[in-house]
Amino acid sequence: QVSTVLPGHDSGYVAHAGGSLVAGIDAYQCSYSDSASNVLTVVVNRAADDARFESIRPDHVGEPDVQKVAIADGGWMWGDADDWKVQAVRGRSVIDIELLAPHAKQKADQLVGIAGVVAARL
């Protein structure tokens, strides 16, 4: 599915997997790039309990440029033409996906699809 938003990408690499600077929250990040230096980044932060989840729970209330989308337990998207972001919540996990590429916003539906695939695997 990465190829739907970043054709000709490398095979990606895991930038981080495991503990974070915040006790009880694990962080996972993988990134993909292409020969033109366009980048797709996928980050998952997972809280060990409800109290820790409260510290990472997204809150987009009142943000006029953020659109709600139907992903997992809740999702949002925003950005500009060349930098589009999708965020979703599944249980105590927050998924952040960002595409830095020309016309990234035009690939919003595909990014929402990727977020759904990630959410389904948590």
JSON list of C-alpha atoms in Angstrom, two decimals:
[
{"chain": "A", "resi": 1, "resn": "GLN", "atom": "CA", "xyz": [0.00, 0.00, 0.00]},
{"chain": "A", "resi": 2, "resn": "VAL", "atom": "CA", "xyz": [2.95, 2.35, 0.42]},
{"chain": "A", "resi": 3, "resn": "SER", "atom": "CA", "xyz": [3.33, 2.33, -3.37]},
{"chain": "A", "resi": 4, "resn": "THR", "atom": "CA", "xyz": [-0.12, 3.95, -3.73]},
{"chain": "A", "resi": 5, "resn": "VAL", "atom": "CA", "xyz": [1.26, 7.16, -2.20]},
{"chain": "A", "resi": 6, "resn": "LEU", "atom": "CA", "xyz": [4.99, 6.83, -2.84]},
{"chain": "A", "resi": 7, "resn": "PRO", "atom": "CA", "xyz": [5.68, 4.92, -6.07]},
{"chain": "A", "resi": 8, "resn": "GLY", "atom": "CA", "xyz": [9.26, 3.72, -6.44]},
{"chain": "A", "resi": 9, "resn": "HIS", "atom": "CA", "xyz": [9.94, 3.91, -2.71]},
{"chain": "A", "resi": 10, "resn": "ASP", "atom": "CA", "xyz": [12.79, 2.14, -0.99]},
{"chain": "A", "resi": 11, "resn": "SER", "atom": "CA", "xyz": [11.88, -0.83, 1.17]},
{"chain": "A", "resi": 12, "resn": "GLY", "atom": "CA", "xyz": [11.61, 1.46, 4.18]},
{"chain": "A", "resi": 13, "resn": "TYR", "atom": "CA", "xyz": [13.43, 1.26, 7.45]},
{"chain": "A", "resi": 14, "resn": "VAL", "atom": "CA", "xyz": [12.51, 1.05, 11.09]},
{"chain": "A", "resi": 15, "resn": "ALA", "atom": "CA", "xyz": [13.66, 4.28, 12.74]},
{"chain": "A", "resi": 16, "resn": "HIS", "atom": "CA", "xyz": [12.51, 3.29, 16.23]},
{"chain": "A", "resi": 17, "resn": "ALA", "atom": "CA", "xyz": [10.84, 0.33, 17.91]},
{"chain": "A", "resi": 18, "resn": "GLY", "atom": "CA", "xyz": [10.16, 0.17, 21.62]},
{"chain": "A", "resi": 19, "resn": "GLY", "atom": "CA", "xyz": [10.43, 2.40, 24.64]},
{"chain": "A", "resi": 20, "resn": "SER", "atom": "CA", "xyz": [10.25, 6.14, 24.47]},
{"chain": "A", "resi": 21, "resn": "LEU", "atom": "CA", "xyz": [11.27, 9.03, 26.67]},
{"chain": "A", "resi": 22, "resn": "VAL", "atom": "CA", "xyz": [7.93, 8.70, 28.46]},
{"chain": "A", "resi": 23, "resn": "ALA", "atom": "CA", "xyz": [7.63, 5.70, 30.79]},
{"chain": "A", "resi": 24, "resn": "GLY", "atom": "CA", "xyz": [4.76, 3.43, 29.81]},
{"chain": "A", "resi": 25, "resn": "ILE", "atom": "CA", "xyz": [4.53, 4.63, 26.22]},
{"chain": "A", "resi": 26, "resn": "ASP", "atom": "CA", "xyz": [6.16, 2.64, 23.45]},
{"chain": "A", "resi": 27, "resn": "ALA", "atom": "CA", "xyz": [6.98, 4.31, 20.14]},
{"chain": "A", "resi": 28, "resn": "TYR", "atom": "CA", "xyz": [7.37, 2.72, 16.71]},
{"chain": "A", "resi": 29, "resn": "GLN", "atom": "CA", "xyz": [8.40, 4.52, 13.53]},
{"chain": "A", "resi": 30, "resn": "CYS", "atom": "CA", "xyz": [9.11, 3.45, 10.00]},
{"chain": "A", "resi": 31, "resn": "SER", "atom": "CA", "xyz": [9.91, 5.68, 7.06]},
{"chain": "A", "resi": 32, "resn": "TYR", "atom": "CA", "xyz": [9.95, 5.25, 3.31]},
{"chain": "A", "resi": 33, "resn": "SER", "atom": "CA", "xyz": [11.53, 7.53, 0.71]},
{"chain": "A", "resi": 34, "resn": "ASP", "atom": "CA", "xyz": [12.00, 7.70, -3.02]},
{"chain": "A", "resi": 35, "resn": "SER", "atom": "CA", "xyz": [14.76, 8.97, -5.30]},
{"chain": "A", "resi": 36, "resn": "ALA", "atom": "CA", "xyz": [13.26, 12.50, -5.26]},
{"chain": "A", "resi": 37, "resn": "SER", "atom": "CA", "xyz": [13.54, 12.61, -1.43]},
{"chain": "A", "resi": 38, "resn": "ASN", "atom": "CA", "xyz": [9.77, 12.39, -0.90]},
{"chain": "A", "resi": 39, "resn": "VAL", "atom": "CA", "xyz": [9.00, 10.73, 2.43]},
{"chain": "A", "resi": 40, "resn": "LEU", "atom": "CA", "xyz": [6.21, 8.72, 4.03]},
{"chain": "A", "resi": 41, "resn": "THR", "atom": "CA", "xyz": [6.48, 8.32, 7.79]},
{"chain": "A", "resi": 42, "resn": "VAL", "atom": "CA", "xyz": [4.35, 6.03, 9.96]},
{"chain": "A", "resi": 43, "resn": "VAL", "atom": "CA", "xyz": [4.49, 6.42, 13.74]},
{"chain": "A", "resi": 44, "resn": "VAL", "atom": "CA", "xyz": [2.60, 4.43, 16.36]},
{"chain": "A", "resi": 45, "resn": "ASN", "atom": "CA", "xyz": [2.62, 5.43, 20.02]},
{"chain": "A", "resi": 46, "resn": "ARG", "atom": "CA", "xyz": [1.12, 2.85, 22.36]},
{"chain": "A", "resi": 47, "resn": "ALA", "atom": "CA", "xyz": [0.25, 3.57, 26.00]},
{"chain": "A", "resi": 48, "resn": "ALA", "atom": "CA", "xyz": [0.50, 0.84, 28.64]},
{"chain": "A", "resi": 49, "resn": "ASP", "atom": "CA", "xyz": [-2.63, 1.99, 30.50]},
{"chain": "A", "resi": 50, "resn": "ASP", "atom": "CA", "xyz": [-5.53, 4.45, 30.34]},
{"chain": "A", "resi": 51, "resn": "ALA", "atom": "CA", "xyz": [-3.77, 7.09, 32.43]},
{"chain": "A", "resi": 52, "resn": "ARG", "atom": "CA", "xyz": [-0.78, 7.17, 30.09]},
{"chain": "A", "resi": 53, "resn": "PHE", "atom": "CA", "xyz": [-3.06, 7.15, 27.06]},
{"chain": "A", "resi": 54, "resn": "GLU", "atom": "CA", "xyz": [-4.60, 10.39, 28.29]},
{"chain": "A", "resi": 55, "resn": "SER", "atom": "CA", "xyz": [-1.22, 12.05, 27.80]},
{"chain": "A", "resi": 56, "resn": "ILE", "atom": "CA", "xyz": [-1.10, 11.08, 24.10]},
{"chain": "A", "resi": 57, "resn": "ARG", "atom": "CA", "xyz": [-4.80, 11.15, 23.21]},
{"chain": "A", "resi": 58, "resn": "PRO", "atom": "CA", "xyz": [-5.34, 13.48, 20.22]},
{"chain": "A", "resi": 59, "resn": "ASP", "atom": "CA", "xyz": [-7.61, 16.48, 20.76]},
{"chain": "A", "resi": 60, "resn": "HIS", "atom": "CA", "xyz": [-8.48, 18.35, 17.59]},
{"chain": "A", "resi": 61, "resn": "VAL", "atom": "CA", "xyz": [-11.52, 20.15, 19.00]},
{"chain": "A", "resi": 62, "resn": "GLY", "atom": "CA", "xyz": [-11.72, 23.65, 17.62]},
{"chain": "A", "resi": 63, "resn": "GLU", "atom": "CA", "xyz": [-9.03, 23.17, 14.99]},
{"chain": "A", "resi": 64, "resn": "PRO", "atom": "CA", "xyz": [-10.72, 24.54, 11.84]},
{"chain": "A", "resi": 65, "resn": "ASP", "atom": "CA", "xyz": [-8.46, 22.90, 9.25]},
{"chain": "A", "resi": 66, "resn": "VAL", "atom": "CA", "xyz": [-8.71, 19.38, 10.70]},
{"chain": "A", "resi": 67, "resn": "GLN", "atom": "CA", "xyz": [-11.20, 17.00, 9.06]},
{"chain": "A", "resi": 68, "resn": "LYS", "atom": "CA", "xyz": [-12.66, 13.98, 10.83]},
{"chain": "A", "resi": 69, "resn": "VAL", "atom": "CA", "xyz": [-12.36, 10.66, 9.00]},
{"chain": "A", "resi": 70, "resn": "ALA", "atom": "CA", "xyz": [-13.72, 7.21, 9.77]},
{"chain": "A", "resi": 71, "resn": "ILE", "atom": "CA", "xyz": [-10.72, 5.15, 10.90]},
{"chain": "A", "resi": 72, "resn": "ALA", "atom": "CA", "xyz": [-10.65, 2.68, 13.79]},
{"chain": "A", "resi": 73, "resn": "ASP", "atom": "CA", "xyz": [-11.81, 4.42, 17.00]},
{"chain": "A", "resi": 74, "resn": "GLY", "atom": "CA", "xyz": [-11.43, 7.90, 15.48]},
{"chain": "A", "resi": 75, "resn": "GLY", "atom": "CA", "xyz": [-9.42, 9.65, 12.82]},
{"chain": "A", "resi": 76, "resn": "TRP", "atom": "CA", "xyz": [-8.43, 13.06, 11.48]},
{"chain": "A", "resi": 77, "resn": "MET", "atom": "CA", "xyz": [-6.53, 14.54, 8.56]},
{"chain": "A", "resi": 78, "resn": "TRP", "atom": "CA", "xyz": [-5.01, 17.94, 7.80]},
{"chain": "A", "resi": 79, "resn": "GLY", "atom": "CA", "xyz": [-2.07, 19.68, 6.19]},
{"chain": "A", "resi": 80, "resn": "ASP", "atom": "CA", "xyz": [-1.30, 21.45, 2.97]},
{"chain": "A", "resi": 81, "resn": "ALA", "atom": "CA", "xyz": [-0.89, 20.44, -0.64]},
{"chain": "A", "resi": 82, "resn": "ASP", "atom": "CA", "xyz": [2.58, 18.95, -0.22]},
{"chain": "A", "resi": 83, "resn": "ASP", "atom": "CA", "xyz": [2.48, 17.83, 3.42]},
{"chain": "A", "resi": 84, "resn": "TRP", "atom": "CA", "xyz": [-0.58, 15.78, 4.38]},
{"chain": "A", "resi": 85, "resn": "LYS", "atom": "CA", "xyz": [-1.14, 14.14, 7.75]},
{"chain": "A", "resi": 86, "resn": "VAL", "atom": "CA", "xyz": [-3.53, 11.44, 8.92]},
{"chain": "A", "resi": 87, "resn": "GLN", "atom": "CA", "xyz": [-3.98, 10.48, 12.56]},
{"chain": "A", "resi": 88, "resn": "ALA", "atom": "CA", "xyz": [-6.03, 7.66, 14.04]},
{"chain": "A", "resi": 89, "resn": "VAL", "atom": "CA", "xyz": [-6.73, 6.12, 17.41]},
{"chain": "A", "resi": 90, "resn": "ARG", "atom": "CA", "xyz": [-7.11, 2.40, 18.03]},
{"chain": "A", "resi": 91, "resn": "GLY", "atom": "CA", "xyz": [-7.47, 1.35, 21.65]},
{"chain": "A", "resi": 92, "resn": "ARG", "atom": "CA", "xyz": [-4.56, 2.94, 23.52]},
{"chain": "A", "resi": 93, "resn": "SER", "atom": "CA", "xyz": [-2.56, 3.52, 20.34]},
{"chain": "A", "resi": 94, "resn": "VAL", "atom": "CA", "xyz": [-2.19, 6.68, 18.27]},
{"chain": "A", "resi": 95, "resn": "ILE", "atom": "CA", "xyz": [-1.20, 6.29, 14.63]},
{"chain": "A", "resi": 96, "resn": "ASP", "atom": "CA", "xyz": [0.40, 9.25, 12.82]},
{"chain": "A", "resi": 97, "resn": "ILE", "atom": "CA", "xyz": [1.05, 9.14, 9.09]},
{"chain": "A", "resi": 98, "resn": "GLU", "atom": "CA", "xyz": [2.67, 11.96, 7.14]},
{"chain": "A", "resi": 99, "resn": "LEU", "atom": "CA", "xyz": [3.39, 12.23, 3.43]},
{"chain": "A", "resi": 100, "resn": "LEU", "atom": "CA", "xyz": [5.88, 14.89, 2.34]},
{"chain": "A", "resi": 101, "resn": "ALA", "atom": "CA", "xyz": [5.61, 14.90, -1.44]},
{"chain": "A", "resi": 102, "resn": "PRO", "atom": "CA", "xyz": [4.26, 17.08, -4.24]},
{"chain": "A", "resi": 103, "resn": "HIS", "atom": "CA", "xyz": [0.45, 16.89, -4.29]},
{"chain": "A", "resi": 104, "resn": "ALA", "atom": "CA", "xyz": [0.38, 14.84, -1.06]},
{"chain": "A", "resi": 105, "resn": "LYS", "atom": "CA", "xyz": [-3.12, 16.09, -0.25]},
{"chain": "A", "resi": 106, "resn": "GLN", "atom": "CA", "xyz": [-4.42, 14.45, -3.42]},
{"chain": "A", "resi": 107, "resn": "LYS", "atom": "CA", "xyz": [-3.46, 11.11, -1.88]},
{"chain": "A", "resi": 108, "resn": "ALA", "atom": "CA", "xyz": [-5.54, 11.65, 1.28]},
{"chain": "A", "resi": 109, "resn": "ASP", "atom": "CA", "xyz": [-7.82, 8.67, 0.61]},
{"chain": "A", "resi": 110, "resn": "GLN", "atom": "CA", "xyz": [-4.85, 6.34, 0.17]},
{"chain": "A", "resi": 111, "resn": "LEU", "atom": "CA", "xyz": [-3.26, 7.64, 3.39]},
{"chain": "A", "resi": 112, "resn": "VAL", "atom": "CA", "xyz": [-6.51, 7.01, 5.26]},
{"chain": "A", "resi": 113, "resn": "GLY", "atom": "CA", "xyz": [-6.42, 3.48, 3.82]},
{"chain": "A", "resi": 114, "resn": "ILE", "atom": "CA", "xyz": [-2.90, 2.94, 5.10]},
{"chain": "A", "resi": 115, "resn": "ALA", "atom": "CA", "xyz": [-3.93, 4.20, 8.54]},
{"chain": "A", "resi": 116, "resn": "GLY", "atom": "CA", "xyz": [-6.80, 1.71, 8.50]},
{"chain": "A", "resi": 117, "resn": "VAL", "atom": "CA", "xyz": [-4.45, -1.15, 7.67]},
{"chain": "A", "resi": 118, "resn": "VAL", "atom": "CA", "xyz": [-2.10, -0.16, 10.50]},
{"chain": "A", "resi": 119, "resn": "ALA", "atom": "CA", "xyz": [-5.03, 0.16, 12.94]},
{"chain": "A", "resi": 120, "resn": "ALA", "atom": "CA", "xyz": [-6.33, -3.27, 11.98]},
{"chain": "A", "resi": 121, "resn": "ARG", "atom": "CA", "xyz": [-2.97, -4.82, 12.91]},
{"chain": "A", "resi": 122, "resn": "LEU", "atom": "CA", "xyz": [-2.88, -3.35, 16.42]}
]
